[in-house]
C-alpha cells in the first residue's frame, strides 16, 4: 500500500510539472493560431443567464492567425461593443444580434451599429448602442435584451437581426450532427448541470493557455468524429444492407460500383494533337529559329510603350 501512494505521488508531481511546463512554453511561444482564440476568450466573460457576454471595460486587438482580418475591440462599463456610455438624455437605438451585428472581424468604428450613431428618426437623433454578442441564437439574444434593456433608461427602438442558422439548418448538416443555435440553447436549458459545467470549462480555458489548447483540440476531435460517422453511415447505406438504404442502393450495385466500374474515356484519340494542345510549346532555339521567326511566334500582339515624344505617348504593336 505504501508503494502505491509513493508511485501515485510521483505521478501526480510529474503531471503537475508537465502542466506548468506546458503553460510556460505556450505563454512564451504565443502561437498565432492559439493566440487568436486566446484573445477571443479574454474578450468575453461568463454570464449565468445566457452563458457568455462581453467583458467590461476591455481594450484588446485581435488579429486572425491567417491574416484575413484584424481589429480593435473595446467595450464600455456595461459590456457593450464600443467605448460610448449610454446617455439617458438622448433617445437610444439598440442593435441586437450575433457576430454579424457585433462586428466580428472589424474595429469598433467600422461596425454598422457605430455607423448609425446619430441617425435622425422620429423624435430626434439616436444614440446607437451595440448589445450584440457573437455565437448567440435568437433565444440568447432575447435573454440579452431582457438583461440589458432595464439599464437603458431612454431606449426607443431595437434593431434585431436574426440569422438563418438561429432556428434552422440544411438537412445535410443535420445529418452530420449539427443543430441550430436555438435548438442548442433549448437542450442546454433542460440540462441542470450544463450551467455549472460550462462555467468550469469556460473559466479554466480563460485562465490557462494549456486548458484553452486542450479545449480546442477536443472540439476539433468532436467535429472530425461527426464527419467520420456521417461518412461511415453513408457508406453503410450505399451497401443496401441498411434499413435506411433506398431502392437503388443494393449489394449488387455497391459491388459493381466499388470493384467493377470502368472509368470513362475522355482522351483525345489523336495523341499527337493532344501533345500539341496540352503541352508547353518548345522553347526558342537560336540554332533553329531566326529573330524574325521568334518575334512572329512569341511576341505577336504585344505592346511596347515608347517614352513621350512631343508631349504624347506613342504605343506601337509589334
PDB file of N, CA and C in Angstrom, residues 45-53 195-196 199:
ATOM      1  N   UNK A  45     -16.766  37.010 -21.150  1.00  0.00           N
ATOM      2  CA  UNK A  45     -16.849  36.582 -19.757  1.00  0.00           C
ATOM      3  C   UNK A  45     -18.071  35.681 -19.585  1.00  0.00           C
ATOM      4  N   UNK A  46     -18.074  34.939 -18.497  1.00  0.00           N
ATOM      5  CA  UNK A  46     -19.198  34.049 -18.199  1.00  0.00           C
ATOM      6  C   UNK A  46     -20.401  34.855 -17.728  1.00  0.00           C
ATOM      7  N   UNK A  47     -21.605  34.454 -18.188  1.00  0.00           N
ATOM      8  CA  UNK A  47     -22.849  35.067 -17.740  1.00  0.00           C
ATOM      9  C   UNK A  47     -23.787  33.964 -17.267  1.00  0.00           C
ATOM     10  N   UNK A  48     -24.323  34.043 -16.062  1.00  0.00           N
ATOM     11  CA  UNK A  48     -25.158  32.955 -15.531  1.00  0.00           C
ATOM     12  C   UNK A  48     -26.500  32.804 -16.231  1.00  0.00           C
ATOM     13  N   UNK A  49     -26.950  33.832 -16.969  1.00  0.00           N
ATOM     14  CA  UNK A  49     -28.262  33.786 -17.618  1.00  0.00           C
ATOM     15  C   UNK A  49     -28.150  33.251 -19.039  1.00  0.00           C
ATOM     16  N   UNK A  50     -27.242  33.823 -19.834  1.00  0.00           N
ATOM     17  CA  UNK A  50     -27.104  33.394 -21.227  1.00  0.00           C
ATOM     18  C   UNK A  50     -25.672  32.966 -21.546  1.00  0.00           C
ATOM     19  N   UNK A  51     -24.958  32.527 -20.525  1.00  0.00           N
ATOM     20  CA  UNK A  51     -23.681  31.818 -20.617  1.00  0.00           C
ATOM     21  C   UNK A  51     -22.490  32.703 -20.957  1.00  0.00           C
ATOM     22  N   UNK A  52     -22.594  33.539 -21.990  1.00  0.00           N
ATOM     23  CA  UNK A  52     -21.443  34.335 -22.411  1.00  0.00           C
ATOM     24  C   UNK A  52     -21.899  35.734 -22.791  1.00  0.00           C
ATOM     25  N   UNK A  53     -21.153  36.743 -22.341  1.00  0.00           N
ATOM     26  CA  UNK A  53     -21.312  38.091 -22.866  1.00  0.00           C
ATOM     27  C   UNK A  53     -19.933  38.734 -22.944  1.00  0.00           C
ATOM     28  N   UNK A 195     -25.013  24.548 -16.896  1.00  0.00           N
ATOM     29  CA  UNK A 195     -24.516  25.861 -16.487  1.00  0.00           C
ATOM     30  C   UNK A 195     -23.261  25.736 -15.634  1.00  0.00           C
ATOM     31  N   UNK A 196     -23.290  24.803 -14.687  1.00  0.00           N
ATOM     32  CA  UNK A 196     -22.130  24.605 -13.814  1.00  0.00           C
ATOM     33  C   UNK A 196     -20.930  24.097 -14.601  1.00  0.00           C
ATOM     34  N   UNK A 199     -19.459  26.759 -16.930  1.00  0.00           N
ATOM     35  CA  UNK A 199     -18.678  27.780 -16.223  1.00  0.00           C
ATOM     36  C   UNK A 199     -17.292  27.263 -15.858  1.00  0.00           C
TER      37      UNK A 199
END
